[in-house]
């Protein structure tokens, strides 16, 4: 071990080779994910009460008037698919930021009550104050931030520890779910479908009117999140190591938290908290891309894929129509149980 | 290194957690270009002092000076290019490759827009060569042994290319051969690159052997600082660790060697220190071998 310090300088060739191999693997998986999202989106546009050929769908998308298809695809399905992609990206990216930052797979915004905060505020705003559009999004964002801040403050004991934050977050989430339930009972005009939207999430009320503001907000928030996430690799090594690398742990976490909550809340205001998408996307992306870099983009793509696929399944493959959140809920619940069981066995830390 | 040697000093700092003060009004100058070991009983504030020096904790009074400038007034990233820290329990991300983890040491050298360069590859590779783990470059860190893992973390600190390196118990959890290995590596770094090393060490004997300067703490206060032969005495071991001991010259290195005396299994040698504390010639030992 001695004497090598001044011998063989190390040109970087060995390191570069390994790094390039991992980058290639990453690019390949990302490409497959993008293709999968595109394919499922096209299928979702084609399939329905009336099924159209991809060529017809393409003509509609290019702005041609196609009898029937222009309405079914252009007016009904396209905004639904686009909304699904957008919220999927937001849930996936926001969720994995939480999980990475707090170093705990359970610390996802839909488990620890952040989504429930946005959801509860949105339900109250709609049923009691009749809000909609940008004002509704704003209320959801503010409530999400407020709840995240409250959970953060409640679990603060000279620093934030992931496991404590998760427990407090789950309790806060349960409380907020009952707020949603109460608000729903006050609003007789809302049908069960609408209730499900706010409890588990649904794309049934995704129209062109909402796509614009959602896209605009996310076009701002997701790049901001990607930029801030450059500190995540340092933060992942623990607070002390991060500080040693020149990253202030508390300030970075706060900035990441603010932007991630905003993205999640904007998406929640559009579709309700689509169950477990934020929670599942990160771990799935991790499985696919293990050890090849940050998970933000892959988790976002997995999120979009999950939402689109689950909605397709819920709409067409089951005996009854189910909102997308019911399907993702069925997917996510067993994983949650497994994770909780494993956590319990290993003594509480993940 | 051709860079000027950096200086690190603490001036009357008081540091603590919540309402509890752990380090009291401490003043200390770290010898530039030397290896300094911080020793003391469990919980006496060694890690806290180190964390304050790395501006992980803000001092309530006093200040930490890096090259004469208060460290709180410097941009974090700038500090991180001069002062590196290997904490006691860093977290290893699941599935990460050795070279990628070591590459995280390059963070302070990358701006918002500067991407990874061939220069970064070279620095990482040199750090892997220096720690003798180049053959592990593409292995996941989770699959390595404790000793190999510790080298990965040290390689990460090397890749940060700082002239001052703080390490909190870099040898804990390692068997004795790997402990010596890591300490040799740090001395290499000190000799070859002039890196100032400050480390918290558990083992008083290894600290006395490997450090140029010893800093002994008791209850968050400075007890003594200086050459190990001056600092490590039977009185010092009693005051700092609350334990009776004999101190003899280390037959291998000539530095002080502490022989603890518990209640059991102490024989002739132990009784002879009890009277008047006169220096007692060491028990006969084989002649010291020069270390290659
Ligand atoms: N994060 C913390 N919060 C509160 N108290 C702490 C924290 N870290 C250390 N302490 C306390 O400060 C004292 C000194 O700790 P430390 O500096 O880690 O000691 P050493 O490294 O010398 O063993 C101990 O009593 C310990 O309990
Ligand atoms: Mg310690």
XYZ file of C-alpha atoms and ligand atoms in Angstrom:
670
model
C 0.000 0.000 0.000
C 2.900 2.337 0.652
C 4.877 4.007 -2.105
C 1.987 3.862 -4.558
C 1.135 7.455 -3.772
C 3.988 8.716 -5.892
C 4.203 5.775 -8.286
C 1.675 5.094 -11.092
C -0.153 8.412 -11.353
C -3.414 6.899 -12.569
C -4.620 8.318 -15.827
C -8.263 7.831 -15.043
C -8.718 5.256 -17.796
C -9.908 2.494 -15.467
C -12.357 4.747 -13.675
C -13.615 6.214 -16.937
C -14.234 2.766 -18.386
C -16.397 1.679 -15.450
C -18.208 4.977 -15.340
C -19.020 4.793 -19.056
C -20.307 1.242 -18.719
C -22.681 2.324 -15.948
C -23.746 5.362 -17.964
C -24.519 3.112 -20.949
C -26.655 0.840 -18.793
C -28.449 3.874 -17.429
C -29.130 5.293 -20.885
C -30.461 1.949 -22.080
C -32.885 1.627 -19.155
C -33.997 5.248 -19.522
C -34.629 4.703 -23.221
C -36.746 1.631 -22.478
C -38.713 3.594 -19.884
C -39.376 6.462 -22.291
C -40.488 4.029 -24.990
C -42.747 2.241 -22.526
C -44.388 5.527 -21.531
C -44.924 6.420 -25.192
C -46.358 3.006 -26.054
C -48.765 2.965 -23.119
C -49.800 6.533 -23.886
C -50.560 5.619 -27.509
C -52.518 2.557 -26.409
C -54.474 4.704 -23.940
C -55.320 7.098 -26.769
C -56.447 4.312 -29.091
C -58.445 2.123 -26.722
C -61.851 2.970 -25.282
C -65.599 2.627 -25.881
C -64.598 3.005 -29.491
C -61.150 1.904 -30.499
C -59.209 3.816 -33.150
C -56.152 2.864 -35.148
C -52.891 4.592 -34.213
C -52.931 6.323 -37.608
C -56.288 7.894 -36.812
C -55.015 8.982 -33.430
C -51.973 10.515 -35.092
C -54.171 12.473 -37.477
C -56.161 13.835 -34.548
C -52.982 14.821 -32.756
C -51.771 16.590 -35.885
C -54.901 18.688 -35.805
C -56.992 17.051 -38.474
C -60.746 16.705 -38.044
C -61.621 13.020 -37.849
C -65.317 12.316 -37.254
C -65.765 10.761 -33.802
C -62.076 10.398 -33.104
C -61.559 14.134 -32.822
C -63.960 14.225 -29.903
C -63.138 10.908 -28.255
C -59.388 11.174 -28.645
C -58.783 14.899 -28.958
C -61.190 16.096 -26.284
C -61.595 13.170 -23.880
C -58.552 10.936 -24.012
C -55.642 13.267 -24.828
C -56.007 15.520 -21.764
C -56.506 12.433 -19.618
C -53.295 10.840 -20.888
C -51.353 14.086 -20.680
C -52.555 14.731 -17.135
C -51.614 11.164 -16.220
C -48.097 11.621 -17.583
C -47.626 14.973 -15.862
C -48.827 13.926 -12.417
C -46.937 10.649 -12.747
C -43.712 12.548 -13.390
C -44.385 14.839 -10.434
C -45.316 12.049 -8.008
C -42.366 9.922 -9.074
C -39.784 12.662 -8.842
C -41.169 14.258 -5.683
C -41.412 10.889 -3.972
C -37.875 9.790 -4.720
C -36.512 13.136 -3.553
C -38.206 12.587 -0.187
C -37.020 8.999 0.071
C -33.429 9.828 -0.848
C -33.229 12.963 1.230
C -34.589 11.312 4.379
C -32.793 8.058 3.628
C -35.927 6.024 4.193
C -38.178 4.365 1.579
C -41.200 4.921 3.836
C -40.598 8.672 3.873
C -42.648 9.222 0.736
C -45.097 12.154 0.704
C -48.108 9.893 0.196
C -47.206 7.803 3.249
C -46.271 10.615 5.615
C -49.329 12.774 5.091
C -47.981 15.498 2.822
C -50.250 14.475 -0.060
C -53.103 14.051 2.394
C -52.519 17.648 3.505
C -52.891 18.943 -0.046
C -55.821 16.656 -0.600
C -57.662 17.709 2.550
C -57.135 21.366 1.764
C -58.344 20.846 -1.794
C -61.494 19.016 -0.664
C -62.303 21.701 1.868
C -61.595 24.426 -0.691
C -63.879 22.807 -3.262
C -66.759 21.690 -1.089
C -66.895 24.631 1.286
C -65.474 27.534 -0.719
C -66.130 26.459 -4.290
C -62.559 27.064 -5.450
C -61.091 25.717 -8.683
C -58.195 26.183 -11.103
C -55.078 28.078 -10.046
C -56.552 29.175 -6.720
C -57.224 25.528 -5.877
C -53.652 24.568 -6.779
C -52.330 27.366 -4.630
C -54.368 26.218 -1.632
C -53.150 22.648 -2.153
C -49.523 23.783 -2.380
C -49.736 25.968 0.706
C -51.438 23.199 2.679
C -48.872 20.638 1.537
C -46.043 22.913 2.601
C -47.771 23.639 5.891
C -48.253 19.967 6.678
C -44.696 19.101 5.606
C -43.392 21.921 7.788
C -45.491 20.747 10.733
C -44.285 17.158 10.393
C -40.718 18.387 10.078
C -41.045 20.567 13.165
C -42.758 17.846 15.207
C -39.992 15.365 14.462
C -37.180 17.847 15.080
C -34.951 16.908 17.970
C -31.620 18.633 17.259
C -31.838 17.323 13.703
C -34.407 15.269 11.854
C -34.295 11.506 11.972
C -36.007 9.616 9.148
C -37.769 6.952 11.220
C -39.303 9.429 13.690
C -40.483 11.638 10.863
C -42.149 8.656 9.186
C -44.100 7.697 12.316
C -45.252 11.247 12.976
C -46.107 11.653 9.285
C -48.247 8.512 9.240
C -50.189 9.782 12.260
C -50.675 13.209 10.685
C -51.795 11.522 7.457
C -54.423 9.483 9.294
C -55.760 12.637 10.895
C -55.955 14.395 7.555
C -57.765 11.470 5.939
C -60.503 11.911 8.493
C -60.685 15.602 7.578
C -61.197 14.543 3.953
C -63.908 12.100 5.033
C -65.677 14.793 7.040
C -65.555 17.308 4.208
C -66.987 14.724 1.835
C -69.985 14.067 4.101
C -70.721 17.789 4.060
C -70.859 17.859 0.287
C -73.938 15.964 -0.743
C -73.721 16.933 -4.394
C -70.445 15.108 -4.857
C -70.771 11.569 -6.045
C -68.738 8.568 -4.982
C -66.457 8.962 -7.963
C -65.467 12.429 -6.874
C -64.927 11.214 -3.327
C -62.579 8.543 -4.601
C -60.653 11.175 -6.511
C -59.699 12.891 -3.300
C -59.138 9.745 -1.294
C -57.195 7.641 -3.788
C -56.846 9.768 -6.897
C -58.530 9.614 -10.278
C -58.122 10.961 -13.805
C -61.873 11.183 -14.412
C -61.932 14.943 -14.210
C -58.882 15.588 -16.355
C -59.831 18.047 -19.094
C -57.884 20.435 -21.288
C -58.764 23.301 -18.962
C -56.570 21.885 -16.205
C -53.666 20.650 -18.329
C -52.227 24.105 -19.062
C -51.725 25.304 -15.487
C -50.494 21.852 -14.412
C -47.947 21.718 -17.239
C -46.799 25.274 -16.587
C -46.299 24.709 -12.865
C -44.407 21.462 -13.394
C -42.288 22.983 -16.176
C -40.992 25.276 -13.454
C -40.865 22.916 -10.485
C -39.356 19.756 -11.946
C -36.276 21.438 -13.479
C -35.811 23.330 -10.205
C -35.926 20.007 -8.387
C -33.345 18.526 -10.774
C -31.040 21.468 -10.174
C -31.367 21.304 -6.389
C -30.911 17.540 -6.485
C -27.271 18.005 -7.404
C -26.755 18.118 -3.649
C -28.553 14.826 -3.056
C -25.507 12.598 -3.663
C -23.669 14.446 -0.899
C -26.722 14.454 1.371
C -27.088 10.696 0.913
C -23.814 10.113 2.748
C -25.181 11.483 5.996
C -25.317 15.009 7.388
C -21.726 15.117 8.587
C -20.238 13.839 5.346
C -22.458 16.230 3.366
C -21.265 19.185 5.400
C -17.694 17.992 4.870
C -18.338 18.229 1.130
C -19.592 21.770 1.495
C -23.313 21.016 1.420
C -25.334 22.491 4.263
C -27.665 19.615 5.185
C -30.474 21.594 6.782
C -30.613 24.315 4.162
C -30.433 21.841 1.257
C -33.127 19.655 2.774
C -35.388 22.635 3.282
C -34.981 23.800 -0.325
C -35.548 20.295 -1.707
C -38.518 19.806 0.598
C -40.170 23.048 -0.515
C -39.889 22.307 -4.226
C -40.762 18.607 -3.932
C -43.855 19.367 -1.842
C -44.894 22.045 -4.321
C -44.632 19.572 -7.224
C -46.547 16.886 -5.336
C -49.213 19.353 -4.257
C -49.770 20.754 -7.737
C -50.244 17.214 -9.020
C -52.504 16.336 -6.100
C -54.679 19.364 -6.796
C -55.182 18.067 -10.353
C -55.992 14.407 -9.739
C -56.062 13.780 -6.020
C -53.298 11.791 -4.344
C -52.965 8.815 -6.711
C -52.231 6.148 -4.165
C -48.667 4.909 -3.753
C -47.259 6.269 -7.037
C -44.808 8.507 -5.181
C -44.070 5.656 -2.799
C -43.466 2.982 -5.453
C -41.666 4.848 -8.231
C -38.363 5.392 -6.418
C -37.875 1.777 -5.284
C -38.831 0.459 -8.746
C -36.383 2.872 -10.400
C -33.761 1.777 -7.889
C -34.295 -1.871 -8.822
C -33.930 -1.054 -12.508
C -30.972 1.278 -12.237
C -29.212 0.245 -9.068
C -25.918 2.049 -8.691
C -25.939 4.073 -11.891
C -26.665 7.528 -10.587
C -29.474 9.691 -9.279
C -32.987 8.350 -9.477
C -34.976 11.508 -10.143
C -35.517 11.118 -13.878
C -36.000 7.330 -13.851
C -38.409 7.567 -10.910
C -40.368 10.280 -12.733
C -40.650 8.044 -15.801
C -41.695 5.078 -13.667
C -44.307 7.327 -12.055
C -45.747 8.290 -15.430
C -45.722 4.672 -16.547
C -47.461 3.537 -13.352
C -50.224 6.124 -13.650
C -50.880 5.472 -17.339
C -50.832 1.695 -16.991
C -52.963 1.659 -13.860
C -55.498 3.966 -15.476
C -55.624 1.766 -18.574
C -56.183 -1.293 -16.397
C -58.773 0.476 -14.256
C -60.684 1.746 -17.297
C -60.714 -1.226 -19.598
C -59.358 -4.451 -18.193
C -61.550 -4.946 -15.150
C -65.204 -5.851 -14.838
C -66.049 -2.426 -13.485
C -64.334 0.876 -14.091
C -62.070 1.868 -11.276
C -60.274 5.158 -10.748
C -56.515 4.921 -11.268
C -55.774 5.296 -7.543
C -57.657 2.126 -6.678
C -55.453 0.136 -9.050
C -52.172 1.691 -7.839
C -53.435 1.187 -4.288
C -53.801 -2.531 -4.919
C -50.246 -2.568 -6.277
C -48.726 -0.513 -3.503
C -50.357 -1.965 -0.415
C -48.510 -5.312 -0.443
C -45.185 -3.543 -0.891
C -45.985 -1.255 2.020
C -46.840 -4.256 4.200
C -43.655 -6.007 3.208
C -41.590 -2.908 3.931
C -43.219 -2.415 7.324
C -42.664 -6.052 8.238
C -39.031 -5.848 7.212
C -38.546 -2.601 9.145
C -40.038 -4.144 12.251
C -37.781 -7.138 12.052
C -34.626 -5.130 11.534
C -35.355 -2.881 14.490
C -36.843 0.209 12.984
C -34.171 1.607 10.715
C -34.073 1.008 7.019
C 1.948 19.714 -2.456
C 3.178 23.064 -3.592
C 0.289 24.928 -2.000
C 1.058 26.933 1.092
C 0.362 24.973 4.239
C -3.009 25.879 5.680
C -3.506 26.710 9.324
C -6.388 25.633 11.504
C -7.001 26.953 15.003
C -9.819 27.236 17.500
C -10.106 30.262 19.736
C -12.034 29.931 22.957
C -14.847 27.882 21.472
C -17.775 26.612 23.472
C -19.866 24.008 21.657
C -22.853 21.933 22.699
C -26.179 20.370 21.804
C -29.495 21.941 22.784
C -29.033 23.144 26.346
C -25.938 21.083 27.009
C -22.382 22.399 26.702
C -19.922 19.704 25.634
C -16.755 21.614 24.723
C -15.825 24.394 27.122
C -13.857 27.490 26.145
C -11.218 25.601 24.197
C -8.230 27.164 22.483
C -6.065 25.046 20.265
C -3.725 25.404 17.320
C -3.353 22.502 14.937
C 0.252 22.020 13.839
C 0.308 22.664 10.064
C 1.629 19.810 7.980
C 1.680 17.429 10.934
C -0.342 14.447 12.121
C -2.397 15.334 15.198
C -4.319 12.765 17.216
C -7.109 13.723 19.599
C -7.503 11.337 22.512
C -9.750 11.202 25.546
C -12.343 9.093 27.338
C -15.654 8.180 25.682
C -18.042 11.103 25.605
C -15.448 13.726 26.508
C -16.219 15.724 23.386
C -13.667 14.581 20.788
C -16.193 14.201 17.985
C -17.897 17.408 19.018
C -14.601 19.308 18.780
C -13.903 17.790 15.370
C -17.399 18.616 14.147
C -16.996 22.197 15.314
C -13.679 22.447 13.466
C -15.385 21.212 10.309
C -18.163 23.810 10.895
C -20.783 21.092 11.310
C -21.647 22.644 14.632
C -21.714 26.349 15.244
C -19.672 27.488 18.234
C -21.649 29.393 20.872
C -18.676 31.510 21.759
C -15.268 31.812 20.169
C -14.423 30.933 16.593
C -12.695 28.452 14.352
C -10.040 30.008 12.138
C -8.962 28.533 8.822
C -5.930 30.417 7.513
C -6.800 33.118 10.004
C -10.335 33.626 8.660
C -13.385 32.696 10.762
C -14.705 29.556 9.118
C -18.347 30.661 9.460
C -17.605 33.649 7.242
C -16.287 31.505 4.389
C -18.436 29.957 1.638
C -19.067 26.269 2.432
C -17.778 25.093 -0.891
C -14.541 27.017 -0.479
C -13.988 25.513 2.958
C -14.624 22.084 1.479
C -11.759 22.488 -0.980
C -9.314 23.057 1.875
C -10.755 21.085 4.761
C -12.038 17.523 4.352
C -13.911 15.460 6.911
C -14.380 11.751 7.274
C -17.142 11.384 9.859
C -17.444 8.520 12.309
C -20.422 6.874 10.630
C -20.910 7.946 7.024
C -23.866 6.366 5.207
C -23.187 4.232 2.163
C -25.880 4.483 -0.539
C -27.212 1.070 -1.521
C -25.658 -0.476 -4.602
C -23.175 2.313 -5.352
C -19.923 1.367 -7.077
C -16.627 2.081 -5.334
C -15.450 4.544 -8.006
C -18.762 6.416 -7.864
C -18.644 6.793 -4.094
C -15.051 8.009 -4.269
C -16.140 10.383 -7.036
C -18.495 12.107 -4.618
C -15.399 13.632 -3.076
C -15.169 15.761 -6.229
C -18.378 17.618 -5.377
C -16.739 20.767 -3.950
C -14.663 21.102 -7.110
C -17.720 21.140 -9.361
C -19.737 24.283 -9.842
C -23.420 24.443 -10.764
C -22.562 23.932 -14.398
C -19.168 22.234 -14.463
C -19.700 18.612 -15.356
C -17.559 15.599 -14.660
C -14.222 15.796 -16.515
C -11.283 13.568 -17.404
C -9.408 15.370 -14.632
C -11.997 14.061 -12.138
C -11.519 10.536 -13.465
C -7.785 10.871 -12.968
C -8.089 12.222 -9.418
C -10.486 9.424 -8.465
C -8.193 6.849 -9.977
C -5.205 8.236 -8.102
C -7.173 8.075 -4.864
C -8.040 4.437 -5.604
C -4.406 3.660 -6.350
C -3.241 5.396 -3.179
C -5.620 3.340 -1.069
C -4.833 0.206 -3.051
C -8.416 -0.502 -4.123
C -8.233 0.184 -7.852
C -9.150 -3.452 -8.521
C -12.406 -2.883 -6.605
C -13.361 0.214 -8.626
C -16.532 -1.228 -10.158
C -17.648 -3.390 -7.215
C -20.650 -2.304 -5.137
C -19.440 -0.904 -1.814
C -22.026 -3.009 0.099
C -20.157 -6.150 -0.883
C -16.823 -5.120 0.632
C -15.302 -6.019 3.980
C -15.031 -3.457 6.769
C -11.378 -2.761 6.077
C -11.931 -2.320 2.348
C -14.895 -0.085 3.008
C -12.885 2.159 5.278
C -10.355 2.538 2.485
C -13.133 3.563 0.139
C -14.136 6.344 2.507
C -10.545 7.458 2.868
C -10.210 7.394 -0.918
C -13.256 9.644 -1.103
C -11.576 12.069 1.281
C -8.422 11.910 -0.871
C -10.416 12.651 -4.014
C -11.595 15.818 -2.304
C -7.936 16.917 -2.476
C -7.942 18.978 0.679
C -4.771 20.065 2.417
C -6.338 19.493 5.821
C -8.108 16.224 6.595
C -10.164 15.573 9.727
C -11.013 11.964 10.559
C -13.240 10.713 13.359
C -12.056 7.307 14.554
C -10.941 6.026 11.150
C -9.817 2.741 12.692
C -12.839 1.672 14.744
C -14.339 -1.678 13.757
C -11.074 -2.708 12.073
C -8.847 -5.519 13.261
C -5.380 -4.545 14.381
C -3.693 -5.232 11.041
C -6.175 -3.031 9.209
C -5.858 -0.342 11.873
C -2.121 -0.148 11.273
C -2.767 -0.237 7.536
C -5.058 2.783 7.647
C -2.690 4.721 9.897
C 0.256 3.960 7.616
C -1.794 5.212 4.698
C -2.546 8.465 6.511
C 1.117 8.974 7.353
C 1.982 8.337 3.679
C -0.488 11.027 2.759
C 1.045 13.379 5.284
C 4.602 12.694 4.128
C 3.963 12.661 0.381
C 1.462 15.447 0.028
C 2.044 17.458 3.173
C -1.602 16.970 4.182
C -2.353 18.158 7.693
C -4.085 15.255 9.441
C -6.267 15.589 12.526
C -7.789 12.343 13.743
C -9.693 11.125 16.744
C -8.175 7.836 17.857
C -9.354 5.344 20.397
C -6.110 3.489 20.837
C -3.743 5.583 22.927
C -0.717 3.507 21.971
C -1.316 3.788 18.239
C -2.041 7.488 18.704
C 1.272 7.959 20.504
C 3.059 6.031 17.815
C 1.548 7.620 14.711
C 0.915 11.215 15.739
C 3.407 14.063 15.749
C 1.137 15.937 18.098
C -1.249 14.628 20.704
C -4.258 16.533 22.016
C -5.714 15.088 25.230
C -9.203 16.118 26.345
C -11.043 15.651 29.619
C -14.684 16.620 30.020
C -14.617 18.931 27.054
C -11.512 20.762 28.181
C -7.981 20.698 26.842
C -5.800 18.666 29.207
C -2.522 18.720 27.320
C -1.147 19.186 23.834
C 2.293 18.387 22.481
C 4.719 15.694 21.551
C 3.348 12.265 22.485
C 6.353 11.545 24.743
C 5.575 14.670 26.731
C 1.813 14.234 26.826
C 1.461 10.532 27.628
C 2.429 10.013 31.246
C 1.049 7.841 34.003
C -0.468 10.955 35.547
C -2.106 11.868 32.242
C -3.625 8.399 31.835
C -5.014 8.642 35.365
C -6.458 12.129 34.815
C -7.817 11.591 31.318
C -8.999 8.000 31.434
C -9.395 7.585 35.195
C -7.233 4.502 35.117
C -3.963 3.465 36.705
C -1.327 2.479 34.191
C 2.318 2.156 33.599
C 3.942 3.970 30.710
C 7.055 2.437 29.180
C 8.916 3.155 25.952
C 7.381 1.256 23.031
C 10.058 -1.264 22.053
C 9.049 -0.900 18.391
C 8.880 2.853 17.991
C 10.295 4.331 21.191
C 7.060 6.271 21.741
C 5.184 5.943 25.033
C 3.411 2.616 25.529
C 0.560 2.524 28.018
C 0.094 -0.652 30.023
C -3.266 -0.412 31.769
C -3.668 -1.780 35.276
C -7.065 -3.067 36.207
C -7.981 -4.843 39.403
C -6.960 -8.243 38.163
C -3.929 -9.803 36.597
C -1.480 -7.132 37.601
C 1.756 -8.580 38.948
C 5.158 -7.378 39.973
C 5.392 -4.477 37.535
C 2.204 -2.930 38.814
C 3.201 -2.850 42.465
C 6.435 -1.056 41.739
C 4.762 2.088 40.419
C 2.705 2.467 43.563
C 5.626 3.724 45.595
C 6.402 7.376 44.940
C 5.842 7.228 41.175
C 9.545 6.986 40.400
C 10.360 5.901 36.907
C 10.660 2.192 36.872
C 12.770 0.532 34.203
C 10.638 -1.450 31.843
C 10.403 -5.168 32.089
C 12.980 -6.820 29.898
C 11.888 -6.891 26.326
C 13.551 -7.995 23.127
C 15.609 -5.293 21.477
C 13.681 -2.970 19.197
C 13.705 -3.829 15.537
C 13.986 -0.984 13.067
C 10.738 -0.742 11.133
C 11.166 -0.979 7.368
N -26.209 14.918 18.415
C -26.086 14.996 19.759
N -27.096 15.494 20.498
C -26.992 15.607 21.840
N -25.915 15.241 22.560
C -24.865 14.729 21.883
C -24.892 14.585 20.451
N -23.721 14.052 20.067
C -22.985 13.888 21.185
N -23.675 14.285 22.283
C -23.199 14.257 23.655
O -22.035 15.049 23.760
C -21.082 14.416 24.570
C -19.777 14.322 23.825
O -19.966 13.489 22.695
P -18.832 13.201 21.644
O -18.224 14.491 21.238
O -19.434 12.360 20.606
O -17.795 12.369 22.519
P -16.569 11.480 22.046
O -16.452 11.591 20.565
O -15.418 12.053 22.777
O -16.866 10.094 22.502
C -21.633 13.049 24.951
O -22.077 13.116 26.274
C -22.780 12.849 24.029
O -23.819 12.183 24.673
Mg -16.728 10.198 19.033
